[in-house]
Tab-separated table of C-alpha atoms and ligand atoms in Angstrom:
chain	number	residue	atom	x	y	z
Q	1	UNK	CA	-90.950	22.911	34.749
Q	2	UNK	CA	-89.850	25.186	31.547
Q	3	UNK	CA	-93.047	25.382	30.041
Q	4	UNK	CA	-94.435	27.185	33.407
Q	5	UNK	CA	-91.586	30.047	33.263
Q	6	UNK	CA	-92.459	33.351	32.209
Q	7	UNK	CA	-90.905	34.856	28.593
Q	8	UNK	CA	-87.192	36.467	29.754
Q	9	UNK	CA	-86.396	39.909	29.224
Q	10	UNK	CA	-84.315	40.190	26.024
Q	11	UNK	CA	-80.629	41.900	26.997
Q	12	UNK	CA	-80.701	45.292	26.899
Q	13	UNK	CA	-77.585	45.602	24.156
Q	14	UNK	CA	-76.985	42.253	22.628
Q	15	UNK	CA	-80.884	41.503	22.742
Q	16	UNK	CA	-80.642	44.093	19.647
Q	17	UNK	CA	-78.782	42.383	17.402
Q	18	UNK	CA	-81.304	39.409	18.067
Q	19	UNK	CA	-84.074	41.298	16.984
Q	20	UNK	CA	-82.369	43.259	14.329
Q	21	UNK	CA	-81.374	39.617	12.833
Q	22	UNK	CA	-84.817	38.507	11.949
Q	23	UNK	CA	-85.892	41.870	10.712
Q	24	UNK	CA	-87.164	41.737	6.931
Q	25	UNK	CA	-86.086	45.351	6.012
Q	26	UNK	CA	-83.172	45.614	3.578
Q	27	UNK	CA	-82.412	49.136	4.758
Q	28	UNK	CA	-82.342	47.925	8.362
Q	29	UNK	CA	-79.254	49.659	10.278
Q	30	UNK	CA	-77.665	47.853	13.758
Q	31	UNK	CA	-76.115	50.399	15.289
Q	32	UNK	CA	-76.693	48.861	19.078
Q	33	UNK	CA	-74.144	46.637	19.906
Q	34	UNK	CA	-70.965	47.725	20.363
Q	35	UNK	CA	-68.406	46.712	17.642
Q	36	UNK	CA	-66.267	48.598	15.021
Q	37	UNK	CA	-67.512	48.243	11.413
Q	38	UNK	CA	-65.117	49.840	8.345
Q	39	UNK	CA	-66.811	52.016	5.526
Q	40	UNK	CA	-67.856	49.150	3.423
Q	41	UNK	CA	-69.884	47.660	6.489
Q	42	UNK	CA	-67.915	44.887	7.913
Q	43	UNK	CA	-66.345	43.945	10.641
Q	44	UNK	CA	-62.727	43.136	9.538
Q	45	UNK	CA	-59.982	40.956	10.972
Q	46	UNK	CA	-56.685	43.044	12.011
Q	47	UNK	CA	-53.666	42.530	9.682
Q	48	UNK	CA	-51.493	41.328	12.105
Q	49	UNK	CA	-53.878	39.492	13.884
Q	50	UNK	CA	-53.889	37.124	10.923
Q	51	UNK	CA	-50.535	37.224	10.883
Q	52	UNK	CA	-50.348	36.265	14.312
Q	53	UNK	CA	-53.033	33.634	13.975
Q	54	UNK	CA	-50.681	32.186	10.898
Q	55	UNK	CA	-47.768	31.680	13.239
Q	56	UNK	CA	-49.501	29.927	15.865
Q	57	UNK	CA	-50.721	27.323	13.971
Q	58	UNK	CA	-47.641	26.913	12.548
Q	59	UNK	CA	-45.599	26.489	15.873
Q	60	UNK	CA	-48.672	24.726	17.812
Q	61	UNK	CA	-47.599	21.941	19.792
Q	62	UNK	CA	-50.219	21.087	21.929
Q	63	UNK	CA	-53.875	21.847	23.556
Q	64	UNK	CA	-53.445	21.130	26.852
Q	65	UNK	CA	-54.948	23.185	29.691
Q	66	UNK	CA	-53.344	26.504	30.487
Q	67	UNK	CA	-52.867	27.475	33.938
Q	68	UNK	CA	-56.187	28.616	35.668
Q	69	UNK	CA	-54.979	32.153	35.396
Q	70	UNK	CA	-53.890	31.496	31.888
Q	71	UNK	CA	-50.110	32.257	30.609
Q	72	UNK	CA	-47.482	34.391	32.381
Q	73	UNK	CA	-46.397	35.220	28.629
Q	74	UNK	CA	-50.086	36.962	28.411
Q	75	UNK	CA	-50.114	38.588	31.843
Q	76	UNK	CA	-46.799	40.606	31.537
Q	77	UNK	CA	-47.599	41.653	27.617
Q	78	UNK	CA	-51.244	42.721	29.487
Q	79	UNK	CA	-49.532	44.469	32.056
Q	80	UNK	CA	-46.976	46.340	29.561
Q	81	UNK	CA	-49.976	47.150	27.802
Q	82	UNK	CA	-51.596	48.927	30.629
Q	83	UNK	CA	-49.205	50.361	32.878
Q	84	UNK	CA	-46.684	50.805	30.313
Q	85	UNK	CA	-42.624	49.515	29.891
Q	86	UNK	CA	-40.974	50.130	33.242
Q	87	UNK	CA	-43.915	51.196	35.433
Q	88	UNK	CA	-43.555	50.870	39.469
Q	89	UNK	CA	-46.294	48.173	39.387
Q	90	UNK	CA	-44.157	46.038	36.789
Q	91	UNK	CA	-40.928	46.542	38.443
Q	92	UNK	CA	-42.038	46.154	41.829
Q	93	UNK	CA	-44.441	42.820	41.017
Q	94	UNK	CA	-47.462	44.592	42.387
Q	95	UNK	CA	-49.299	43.443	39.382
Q	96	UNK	CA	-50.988	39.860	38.946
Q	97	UNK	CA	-53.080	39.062	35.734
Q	98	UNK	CA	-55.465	36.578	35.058
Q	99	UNK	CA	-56.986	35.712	31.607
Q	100	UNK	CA	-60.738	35.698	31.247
Q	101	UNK	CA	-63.100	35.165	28.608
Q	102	UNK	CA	-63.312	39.203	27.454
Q	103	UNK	CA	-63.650	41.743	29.658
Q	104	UNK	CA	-67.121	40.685	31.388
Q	105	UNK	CA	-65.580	37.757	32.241
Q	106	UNK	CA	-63.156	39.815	34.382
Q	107	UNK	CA	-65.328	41.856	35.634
Q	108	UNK	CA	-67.487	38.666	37.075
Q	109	UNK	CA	-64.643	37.384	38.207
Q	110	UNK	CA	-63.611	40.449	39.708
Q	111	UNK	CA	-67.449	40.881	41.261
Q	112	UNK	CA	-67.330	37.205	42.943
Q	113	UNK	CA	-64.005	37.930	44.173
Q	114	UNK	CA	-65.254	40.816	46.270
Q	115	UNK	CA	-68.622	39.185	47.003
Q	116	UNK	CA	-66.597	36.662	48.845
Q	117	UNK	CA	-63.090	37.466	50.477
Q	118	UNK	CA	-64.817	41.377	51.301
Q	119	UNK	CA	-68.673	40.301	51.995
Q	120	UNK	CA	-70.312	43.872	53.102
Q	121	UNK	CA	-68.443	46.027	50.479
Q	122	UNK	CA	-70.846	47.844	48.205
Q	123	UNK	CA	-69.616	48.647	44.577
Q	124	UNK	CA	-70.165	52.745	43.458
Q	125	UNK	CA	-71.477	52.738	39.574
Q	126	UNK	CA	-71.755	56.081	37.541
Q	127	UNK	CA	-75.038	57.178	36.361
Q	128	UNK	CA	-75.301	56.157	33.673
Q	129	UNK	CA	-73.183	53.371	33.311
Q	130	UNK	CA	-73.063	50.053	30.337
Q	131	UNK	CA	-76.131	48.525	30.853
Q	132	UNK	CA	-74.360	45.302	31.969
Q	133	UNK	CA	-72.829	46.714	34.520
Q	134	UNK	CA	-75.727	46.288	37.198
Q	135	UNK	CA	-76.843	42.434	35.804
Q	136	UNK	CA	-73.165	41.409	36.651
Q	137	UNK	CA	-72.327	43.035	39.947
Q	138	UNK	CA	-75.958	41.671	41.137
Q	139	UNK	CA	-75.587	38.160	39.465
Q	140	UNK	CA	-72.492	37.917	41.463
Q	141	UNK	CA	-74.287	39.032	45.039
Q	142	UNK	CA	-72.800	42.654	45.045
Q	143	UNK	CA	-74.537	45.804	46.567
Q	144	UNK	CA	-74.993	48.394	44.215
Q	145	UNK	CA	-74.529	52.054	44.750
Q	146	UNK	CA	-74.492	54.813	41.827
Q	147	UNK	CA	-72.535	58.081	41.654
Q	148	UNK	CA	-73.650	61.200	39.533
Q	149	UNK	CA	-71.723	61.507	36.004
Q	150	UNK	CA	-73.480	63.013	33.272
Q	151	UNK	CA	-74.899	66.686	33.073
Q	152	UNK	CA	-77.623	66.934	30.702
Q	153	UNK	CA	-77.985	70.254	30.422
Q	154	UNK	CA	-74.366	70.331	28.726
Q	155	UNK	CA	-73.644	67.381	27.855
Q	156	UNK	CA	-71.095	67.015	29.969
Q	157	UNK	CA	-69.305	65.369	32.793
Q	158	UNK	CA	-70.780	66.822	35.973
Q	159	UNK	CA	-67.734	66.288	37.908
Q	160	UNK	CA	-68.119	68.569	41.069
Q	161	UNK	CA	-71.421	66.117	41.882
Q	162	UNK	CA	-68.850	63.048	41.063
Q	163	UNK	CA	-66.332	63.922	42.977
Q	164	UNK	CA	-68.385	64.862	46.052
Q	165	UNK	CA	-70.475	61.695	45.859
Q	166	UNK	CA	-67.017	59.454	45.557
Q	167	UNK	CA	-66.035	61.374	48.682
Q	168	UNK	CA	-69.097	60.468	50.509
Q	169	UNK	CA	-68.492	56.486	50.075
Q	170	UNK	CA	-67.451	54.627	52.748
Q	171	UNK	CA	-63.970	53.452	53.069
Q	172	UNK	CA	-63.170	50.037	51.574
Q	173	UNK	CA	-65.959	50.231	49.204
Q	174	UNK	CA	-65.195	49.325	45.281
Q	175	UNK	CA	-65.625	52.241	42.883
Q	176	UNK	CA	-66.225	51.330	39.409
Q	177	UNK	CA	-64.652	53.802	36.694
Q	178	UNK	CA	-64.326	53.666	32.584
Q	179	UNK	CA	-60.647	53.685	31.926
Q	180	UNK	CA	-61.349	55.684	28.597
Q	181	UNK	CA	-64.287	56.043	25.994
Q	182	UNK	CA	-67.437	56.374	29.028
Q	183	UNK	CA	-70.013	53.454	28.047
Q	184	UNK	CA	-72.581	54.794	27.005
Q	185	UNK	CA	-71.621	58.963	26.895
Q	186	UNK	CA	-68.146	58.607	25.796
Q	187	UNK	CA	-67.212	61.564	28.574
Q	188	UNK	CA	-64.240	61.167	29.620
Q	189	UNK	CA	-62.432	63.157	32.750
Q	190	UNK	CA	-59.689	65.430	32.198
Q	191	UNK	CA	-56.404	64.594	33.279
Q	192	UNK	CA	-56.161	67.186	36.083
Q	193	UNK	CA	-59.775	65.382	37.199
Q	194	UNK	CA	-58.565	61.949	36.973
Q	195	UNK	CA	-56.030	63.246	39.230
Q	196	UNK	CA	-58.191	64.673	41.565
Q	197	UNK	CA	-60.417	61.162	41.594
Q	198	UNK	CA	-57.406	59.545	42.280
Q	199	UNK	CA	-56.491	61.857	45.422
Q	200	UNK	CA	-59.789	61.007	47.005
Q	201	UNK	CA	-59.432	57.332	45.860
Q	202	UNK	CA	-56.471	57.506	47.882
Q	203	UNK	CA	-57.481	59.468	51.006
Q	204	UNK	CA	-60.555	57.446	51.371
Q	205	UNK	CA	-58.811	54.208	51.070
Q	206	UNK	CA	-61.544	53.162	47.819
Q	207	UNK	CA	-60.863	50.032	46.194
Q	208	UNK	CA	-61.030	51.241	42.380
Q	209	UNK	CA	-61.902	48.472	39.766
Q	210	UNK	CA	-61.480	50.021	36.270
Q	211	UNK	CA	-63.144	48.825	32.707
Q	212	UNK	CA	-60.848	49.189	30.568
Q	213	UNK	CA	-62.653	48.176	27.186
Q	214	UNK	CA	-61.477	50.807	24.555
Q	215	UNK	CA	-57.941	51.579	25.368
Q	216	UNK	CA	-56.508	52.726	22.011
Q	217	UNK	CA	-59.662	54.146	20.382
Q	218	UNK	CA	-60.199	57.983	22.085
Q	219	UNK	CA	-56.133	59.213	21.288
Q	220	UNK	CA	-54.204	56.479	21.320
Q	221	UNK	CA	-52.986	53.153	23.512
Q	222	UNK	CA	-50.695	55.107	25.258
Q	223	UNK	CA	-52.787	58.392	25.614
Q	224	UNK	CA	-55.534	56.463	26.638
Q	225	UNK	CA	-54.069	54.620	29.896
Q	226	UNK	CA	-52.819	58.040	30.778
Q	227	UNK	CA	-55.684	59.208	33.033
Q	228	UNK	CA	-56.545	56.145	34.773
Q	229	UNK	CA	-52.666	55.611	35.752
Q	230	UNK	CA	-53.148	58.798	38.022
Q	231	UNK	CA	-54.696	56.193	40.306
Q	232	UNK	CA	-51.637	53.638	40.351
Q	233	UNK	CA	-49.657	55.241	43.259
Q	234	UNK	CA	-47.237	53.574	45.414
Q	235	UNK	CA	-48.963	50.974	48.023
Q	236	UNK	CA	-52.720	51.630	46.164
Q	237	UNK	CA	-54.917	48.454	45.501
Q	238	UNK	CA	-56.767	48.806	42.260
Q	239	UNK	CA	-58.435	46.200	40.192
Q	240	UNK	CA	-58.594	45.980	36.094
Q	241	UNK	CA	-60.786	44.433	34.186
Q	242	UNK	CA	-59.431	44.731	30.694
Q	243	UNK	CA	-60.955	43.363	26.837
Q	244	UNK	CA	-59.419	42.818	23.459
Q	245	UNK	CA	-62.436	42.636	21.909
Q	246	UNK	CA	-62.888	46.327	20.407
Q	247	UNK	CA	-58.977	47.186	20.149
Q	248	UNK	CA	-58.100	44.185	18.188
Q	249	UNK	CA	-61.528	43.076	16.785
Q	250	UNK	CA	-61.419	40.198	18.989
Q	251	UNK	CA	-64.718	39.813	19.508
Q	252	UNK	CA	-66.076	36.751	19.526
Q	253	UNK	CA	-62.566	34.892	20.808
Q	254	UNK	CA	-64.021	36.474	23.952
Q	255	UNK	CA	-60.017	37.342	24.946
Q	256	UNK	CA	-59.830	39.997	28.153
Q	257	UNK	CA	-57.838	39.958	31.675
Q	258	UNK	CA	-58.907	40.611	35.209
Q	259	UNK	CA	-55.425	42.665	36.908
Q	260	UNK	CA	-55.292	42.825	40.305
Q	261	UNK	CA	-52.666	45.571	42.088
Q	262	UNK	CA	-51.190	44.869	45.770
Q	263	UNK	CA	-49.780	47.198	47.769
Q	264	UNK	CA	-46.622	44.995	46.992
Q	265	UNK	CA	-46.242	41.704	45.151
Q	266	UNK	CA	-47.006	39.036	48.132
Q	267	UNK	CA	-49.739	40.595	48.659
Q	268	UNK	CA	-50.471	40.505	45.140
Q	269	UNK	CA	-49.705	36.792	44.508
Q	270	UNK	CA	-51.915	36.073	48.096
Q	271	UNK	CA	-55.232	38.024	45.561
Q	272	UNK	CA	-54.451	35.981	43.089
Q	273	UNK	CA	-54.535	32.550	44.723
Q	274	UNK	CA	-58.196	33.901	45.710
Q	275	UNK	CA	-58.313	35.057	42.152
Q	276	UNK	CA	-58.062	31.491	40.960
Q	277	UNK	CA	-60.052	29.598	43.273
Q	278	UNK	CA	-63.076	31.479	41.911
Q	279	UNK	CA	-61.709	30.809	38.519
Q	280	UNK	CA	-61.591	27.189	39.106
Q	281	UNK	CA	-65.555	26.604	39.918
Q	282	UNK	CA	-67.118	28.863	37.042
Q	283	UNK	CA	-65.082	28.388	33.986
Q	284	UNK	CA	-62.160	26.112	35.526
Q	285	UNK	CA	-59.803	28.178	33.284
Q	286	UNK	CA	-59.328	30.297	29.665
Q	287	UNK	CA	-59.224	29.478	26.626
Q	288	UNK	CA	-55.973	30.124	24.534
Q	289	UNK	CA	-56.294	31.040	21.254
Q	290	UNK	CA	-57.410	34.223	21.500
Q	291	UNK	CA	-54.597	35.194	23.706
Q	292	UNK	CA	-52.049	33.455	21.407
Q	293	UNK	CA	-53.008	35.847	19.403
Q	294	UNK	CA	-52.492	39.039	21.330
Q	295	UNK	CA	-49.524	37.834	23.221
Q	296	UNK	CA	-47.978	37.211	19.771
Q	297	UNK	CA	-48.440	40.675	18.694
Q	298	UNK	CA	-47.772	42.685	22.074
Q	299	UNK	CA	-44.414	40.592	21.771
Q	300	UNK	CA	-43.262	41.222	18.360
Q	301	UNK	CA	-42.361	44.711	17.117
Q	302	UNK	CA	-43.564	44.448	14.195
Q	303	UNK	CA	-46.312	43.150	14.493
Q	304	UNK	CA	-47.176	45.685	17.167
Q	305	UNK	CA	-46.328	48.466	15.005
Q	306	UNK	CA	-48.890	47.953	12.587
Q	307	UNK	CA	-51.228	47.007	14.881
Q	308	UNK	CA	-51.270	50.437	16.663
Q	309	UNK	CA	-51.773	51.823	12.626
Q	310	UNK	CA	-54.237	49.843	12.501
Q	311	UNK	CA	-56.229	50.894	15.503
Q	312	UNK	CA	-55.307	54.286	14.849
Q	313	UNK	CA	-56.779	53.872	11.008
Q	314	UNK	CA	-60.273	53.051	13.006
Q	315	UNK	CA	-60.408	55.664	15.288
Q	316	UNK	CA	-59.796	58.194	12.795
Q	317	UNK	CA	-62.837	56.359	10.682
Q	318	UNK	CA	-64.726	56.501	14.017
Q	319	UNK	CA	-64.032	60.424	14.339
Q	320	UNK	CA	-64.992	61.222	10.854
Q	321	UNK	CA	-68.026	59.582	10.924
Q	322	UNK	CA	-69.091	61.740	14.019
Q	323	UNK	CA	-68.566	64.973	12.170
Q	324	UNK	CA	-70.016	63.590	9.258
Q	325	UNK	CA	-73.241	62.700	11.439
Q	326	UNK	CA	-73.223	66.040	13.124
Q	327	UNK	CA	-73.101	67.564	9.106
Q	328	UNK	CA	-75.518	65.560	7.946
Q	329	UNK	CA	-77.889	66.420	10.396
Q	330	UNK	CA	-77.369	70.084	9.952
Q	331	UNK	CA	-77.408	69.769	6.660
Q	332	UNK	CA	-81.003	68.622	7.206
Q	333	UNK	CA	-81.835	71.054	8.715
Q	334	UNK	CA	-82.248	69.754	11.944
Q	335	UNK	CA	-82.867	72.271	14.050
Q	336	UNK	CA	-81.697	70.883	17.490
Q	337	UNK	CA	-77.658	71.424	18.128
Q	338	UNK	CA	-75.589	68.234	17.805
Q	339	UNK	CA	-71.905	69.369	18.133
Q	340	UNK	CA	-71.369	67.845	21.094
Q	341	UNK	CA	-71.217	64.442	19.436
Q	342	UNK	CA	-67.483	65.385	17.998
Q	343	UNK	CA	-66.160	66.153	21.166
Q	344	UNK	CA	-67.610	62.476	22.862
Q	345	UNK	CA	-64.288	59.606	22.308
Q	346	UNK	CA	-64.690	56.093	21.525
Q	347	UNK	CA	-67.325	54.071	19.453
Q	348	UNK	CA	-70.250	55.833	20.975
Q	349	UNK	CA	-72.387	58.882	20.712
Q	350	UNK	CA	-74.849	59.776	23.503
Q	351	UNK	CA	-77.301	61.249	21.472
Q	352	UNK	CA	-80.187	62.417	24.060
Q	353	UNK	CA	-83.023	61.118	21.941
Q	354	UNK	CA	-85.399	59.716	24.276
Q	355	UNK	CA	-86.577	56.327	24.354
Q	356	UNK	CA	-89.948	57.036	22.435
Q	357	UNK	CA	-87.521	58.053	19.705
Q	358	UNK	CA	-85.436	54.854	19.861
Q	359	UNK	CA	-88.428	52.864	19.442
Q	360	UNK	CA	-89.978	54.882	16.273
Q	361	UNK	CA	-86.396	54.944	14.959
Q	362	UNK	CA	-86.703	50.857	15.320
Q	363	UNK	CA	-90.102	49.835	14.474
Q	364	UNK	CA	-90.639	52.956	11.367
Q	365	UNK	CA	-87.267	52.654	10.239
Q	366	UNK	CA	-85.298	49.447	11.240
Q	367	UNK	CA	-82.268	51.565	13.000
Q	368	UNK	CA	-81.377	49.803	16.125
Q	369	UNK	CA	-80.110	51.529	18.607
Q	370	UNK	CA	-79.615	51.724	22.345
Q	371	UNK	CA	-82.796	52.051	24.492
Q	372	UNK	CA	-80.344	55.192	26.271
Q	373	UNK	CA	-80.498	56.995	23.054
Q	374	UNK	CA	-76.274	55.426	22.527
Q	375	UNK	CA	-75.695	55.080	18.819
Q	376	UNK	CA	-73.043	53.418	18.100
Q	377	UNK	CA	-71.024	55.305	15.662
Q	378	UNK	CA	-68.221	52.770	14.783
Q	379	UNK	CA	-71.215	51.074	12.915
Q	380	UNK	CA	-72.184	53.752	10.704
Q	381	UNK	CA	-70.878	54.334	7.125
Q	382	UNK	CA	-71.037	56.740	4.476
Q	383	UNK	CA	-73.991	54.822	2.079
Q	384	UNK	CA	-75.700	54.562	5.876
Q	385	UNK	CA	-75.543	58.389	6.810
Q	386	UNK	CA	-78.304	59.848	4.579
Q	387	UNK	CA	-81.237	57.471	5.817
Q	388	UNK	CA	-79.985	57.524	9.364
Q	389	UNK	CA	-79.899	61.095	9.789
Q	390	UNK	CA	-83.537	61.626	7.705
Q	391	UNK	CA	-84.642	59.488	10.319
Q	392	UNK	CA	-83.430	61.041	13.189
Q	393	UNK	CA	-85.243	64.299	11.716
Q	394	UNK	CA	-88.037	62.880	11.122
Q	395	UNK	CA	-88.624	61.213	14.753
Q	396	UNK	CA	-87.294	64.777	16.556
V	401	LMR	C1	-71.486	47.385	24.170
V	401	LMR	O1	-71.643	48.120	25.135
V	401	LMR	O2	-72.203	47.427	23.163
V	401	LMR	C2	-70.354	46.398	24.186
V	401	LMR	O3	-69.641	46.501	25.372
V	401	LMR	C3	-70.741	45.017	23.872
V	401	LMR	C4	-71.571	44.366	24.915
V	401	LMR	O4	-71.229	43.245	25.304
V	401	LMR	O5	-72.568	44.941	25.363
């Protein structure tokens, strides 16, 4: 039965790295995927999450299953973490948390929750949008729907065609939007237009379910949860599907949360029960170690402390490498303007090169990037810059 199926279509992102792995070229650069690398290349392990990881082998006692919805412990650090210390939805217990395997994992749980207790409801996508986006919503059963996001012509967030389009969905329907750093054009909307998104969210009774995979690496981890809490108002709904994967180099301990917001905490704990029965038949319930390790640090002040230096020592790595980029293209003379790239946050830089230019780049030059023209910036370096940027001149 195998032999007769036809070759599968390799992932748009991850797919990459595949590819770039059995390419022969010592110069190759992988700038696809998304993950943070420091100047000398690698991607390194967090100070205190070693620390952390230290302590719980140390006080270890057992391996038995967690709960389906993993640890309370990890839910209320997740929840501090988003909402922040003393926030309605903590006080109140309109919040309930479950732990998934990264933030995909939340959002497919999130997806087959919806597919099933709300069968009918479409979900509203930006365009563009992560190109995993649409293979989980659709794996899952959902209807998809896009909104309008990004302006070409300036590089920009087009946000009077956003905000009429969200106020053209129907009532009840899911809305998906990037809590900070936009996968893949790192546009993010103002506060004032957050606040206006959350208005119609609001008035048109939306269900919002917000990706929240870079919190901590556009301003900061409070600055960044500042424009998606203008849609947790008293009595909303809102789903959030959260990852530790980029803000503490988590990767592959594939550690992230699905929270789930009643209108007050009954209704909250009813979601979750719901929550957890579609837990229970895909993955039957988390694994802990990578949460061990971020409930240890969330919990400890310490260790906290220097983990918010440490994320703050990566985004300003991250930020110098895009005006480095932008220099070193100038300074090639390349004619086309590229100063938009310092103002775009997070690990990505929508670069408009089209995808003729993405596939010289790969196959003349071994530089991997993003069929959408998304180079990842968190992966390039100072010894990297010079060839990258010739290349880019040369294939413009
Ligand atoms: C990315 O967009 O590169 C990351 O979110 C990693 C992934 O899983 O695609």
């Amino acid at each position: 039965m195998f032999e007769a199926l036809a070759e599968a279509k390799p992932d748009a992102i991850l797919g990459l790295t595949e590819a770039f792995k059995k390419d022969s070229n010592p110069d190759k650069i992988n700038l696809s995927v998304g993950v943070y690398k420091d100047s000398s290349g690698v991607t390194p392990i967090f100070r205190a999450v070693k620390e952390a990881e230290k302590r719980l082998i140390q006080d270890e006692k057992t391996k038995g299953y967690l709960a389906i919805n993993g640890s309370e412990e990890y839910g209320r650090a997740v929840q501090t973490l988003l909402f922040g210390e003393g926030h309605e939805i903590l006080s109140f217990g309109r919040g309930a948390t479950a732990h998934t395997p990264g933030g995909t994992g939340g959002l497919r749980v999130a997806s087959d929750f919806i597919v099933r207790m709300f069968p009918g409801k479409k979900i509203w996508i930006s365009d563009p949008t992560w190109a995993n986006h649409p293979n989980i919503f659709s794996a899952a059963g959902l209807e998809i729907e896009t909104y309008p996001y990004f302006d070409p012509s300036n590089n920009g967030l087009d946000f009077s065609s956003m905000i009429a389009a969200l106020r053209r969905i129907p009532s009840g329907d899911v809305v998906l939007l990037h809590g900070c750093c936009h996968n893949p054009t790192g546009i993010d909307p103002t506060l004032d237009q957050w606040k206006e998104i959350g208005d119609v969210v609001e008035e048109k009774g939306l269900l919002p379910l917000v990706d929240f995979a870079y919190q901590g690496l556009a301003d900061g981890l409070k600055d960044d949860a500042a424009g998606f809490l203008n849609l947790c108002r008293p009595g909303q709904e809102m789903l959030v599907a959260s990852s530790f994967s980029k803000n503490f180099g988590l990767y592959n301990e594939r550690v992230g949360a699905l929270t789930l917001v009643g209108a007050d905490s009954e209704s909250a704990n009813k979601a979750m029960g719901h929550i957890k029965t579609v837990i229970r038949c895909n993955y039957s319930n988390p694994p802990f170690h990578g949460a061990g390790i971020v409930t240890t640090v969330l919990n400890d002040p310490a260790l906290y402390k220097d983990w918010d230096s440490e994320v703050a020592e990566m985004r300003a790595r991250i930020n110098g490498m895009r005006k480095l980029f932008v220099e070193t293209l100038a300074a090639k003379g390349v004619g086309r303007d590229f100063s938009f790239i310092t103002g775009q946050r997070g690990m990505f830089s929508f670069s408009g090169l089209t995808k003729d230019q993405v596939e010289r780049l790969k196959n003349e030059y071994a530089i991997y990037i993003v069929g959408s023209g998304r180079i990842n910036v968190a992966g390039m370096t100072e010894s990297n810059m010079d060839r990258l940027c010739e290349a880019i001149k040369s294939v413009l």
